[in-house]
Amino acid sequence: MKPKFIFTLITFVSFVSASFAQRIQNVGKPVDYVSTLVGTQSTYFLSSGNTYPAVAVPWGMNFWSPQTGKMGDGWMYSYTAEKIRGIKQTHQPSPWMNDYGQFSIMAMVDNKTFDQDKRASYFSHKAEVAKPHYYSVYLADYDTNVEVTPTERAAYFRFSFPKTDKAYVLIDAFDKGSYVEIIPKENKIIGYTTKNSGGVPENFKNYFVLEFNKPFQNVSTFSDSVLQDGRFMVKADHVGAILEFKTSGKNDPVLLKVASSFISHNQASLNLRELNNLTFDQVKQKGEDIWNKELGKIEVEGGTIDQIRTFYSCLYRSLLFPRMFYEYDANNQVVHYSPYNGKVLPGYMFTDTGFWDTFRCLFPFLNLMYPEMNLKMQEGLANAYREGGWLPEWASPGYRDIMVGNNSASVVADAWIKGVRSKDIETLYEAVVKGSKNAGPLRAVGRAGANYYNELGYVPYDVNIHENVARSLEYAYDDFAIYQLAKSIGKGKEDIEFYKNRAYNYQKLFDAQNGLMRGKLQNGTFQSPFNPFKWGDAFTEGNSWHYSWSVFQDFAGLSKLLGGNKAFENKLDSVFILPPIFDDSYYGFPIHEIREMQIVNMGQYAHGNQPIQHMTYLYNYAGAPWKSQYWVRETMDKMYSPNPDGYCGDEDNGQTSAWYVFSALGFYPVTPAVDEYVIGSPLFDKVILHLENGNTIQIQSVNNDSENRYIKSLQLNGKNYSKNYLKHSELIKGAKLNFTMDKVPNKSRGTSAADFPYSISTSKN
């Protein structure tokens, strides 16, 4: 090889490497960096997010998604699929919860069929545009382009058919009871779908109305297994309709306006007002503007292209749930169909979130950046309590019997502590107190094992209540959250002391022999044999190595139990040093969360599931903050990407996304219901947070790149700052954070006990 060629090759490689590492300085429109396909390369056995490409506006009542899976399949869209069966209105929070209020729309040419397999068309990601506010796909079998752009409760479709007399638009209202009526004089269809996955009253329906810009050449309706021409109304287990159009080419699109309601057909027609006097392109532009406004509240620069894309894709996911479950009546008043009692009532309602996941950082994120939205959500929680008698822990759309804990207490308390002042706080306090002392109508409402917990301070291992250690630890933290709320709203000493004392109940399950949390029998002895690598059983979707850190309220107390800060630090180290071994005997097979831990080569650290996601920040409580800086950055770099396999487990309604958003800023709410964020390692050179109160938080990071992940020094508002935490109440006044980063740890900063974040056992208050 000639020397000149070698020099040229080296120069070229260096140029390419530098290009890939280039840090973006001007983001422009943040929506352009969002990929809605992140997390869609998932299966039942291995989750890379378990998401679908939600086409929606922030927190919108209705989402839309391309549908590659069969009717009723929770995996409605898989990145590796080859065919599309329709564009589906969806309210699905996750494949594990499945869907409700769902129907599908499909375009066909010369193929008049209702069969979901026969109507499916090949498609390619090369001819697909997937954005938050707009989705477009080329249906190869029909030479047809389908586009959709949404509002909160409506959507606009544009079908670009070839020249044909046989263009069809199909509406599939799904099974389990549905209705369709065609009104040719108005180019309209009305109907409803009842298909759901639980959590609904007996009178539940999702009513829809569709209005076309062209007359129907012919109409057909489907009832169960029979497709019949000329029939205008059908009501059966599974119904739908096929409309025939004559089109002169792709410049002669069929336009469709569609809206739905949980209240009535009349209300669905009212919801169509969101499209009044607007063209398809105007609705699309309006959606783009909305997303740019909300995403643009956090400006970032000085990161790689992949980091920018990952950040804004995660921010998009953080602004989807909980979704609106309210509508505006003829007088433009807020009303909702109650998923708790089946009545139509005034006021806000939100749904499709599980607090076991989202109390950790999704709701704290809303309290920081979108407090006005969470104020409405707090009213919605109060309405849920009034209408159902309990606060939901998992709502979709009403009570669902899944997961553990009583974490609605955290969601209520953190909002109040962070300054979200709900007018319903007395009702909400009554609700959290009731939930803290009583078992509910479902195990996931109130507290399963409440009588045992009230008496013993824990739920015993031997009383046929599974996941008892997980429940007990979360109950103790939730009691802490109620303690914080009771203090803040001026409740009496009796309430305050009661919940403060119960916040220490975590100590009753600490096994000093193993230095881990362990199940305890009703008689006070620990369950035996004990395998800290056993998933499930006493724990929820994890093992003792994961749940032993669920002491959000008192890491100083946990450190003391372990023998001091150095022992605490060593125990944290062990999570990453241990091999990813597991005992799956409780489940009988490796659940997907087990595989997701096993394959990423981070020991027992299981970031793909929620119980341990805060653990990387805990070195800040032991005087070794540089280890948090290392592991937080390692997790961001290794566990996230802007690709279809971009998550390391279930995304879970914004929680896993909000973790990345917070961590990229450089801090994280380890303990919700406390006025603090724990410091990690900022990802970008510059960030500006535009708060709703008009103030800004400006974050500068000098000498920041993939190698320089350690904090050499930090200045807060121009003054040197050694603490390992930041106070929310100070940040929202407006703040300037100036980080200087380095490739070697600063082992003298943040090592004093005075620099450690909050713990109840060391707090002066």
XYZ file of C-alpha atoms in Angstrom, residues 368 667 677 691 695-697 716 726-735 737:
19
model
C -41.049 20.474 37.581
C -30.152 15.396 38.498
C -33.038 16.242 43.352
C -40.406 26.870 33.585
C -38.137 31.542 35.157
C -35.349 29.517 33.603
C -32.869 26.973 34.846
C -24.812 27.348 41.697
C -30.336 20.515 44.475
C -33.486 21.937 46.036
C -36.600 22.168 43.869
C -37.789 25.270 45.707
C -34.571 27.073 44.808
C -34.379 25.891 41.206
C -37.849 27.141 40.301
C -36.862 30.658 41.342
C -34.492 30.562 38.392
C -31.000 29.156 38.641
C -25.693 25.653 37.251
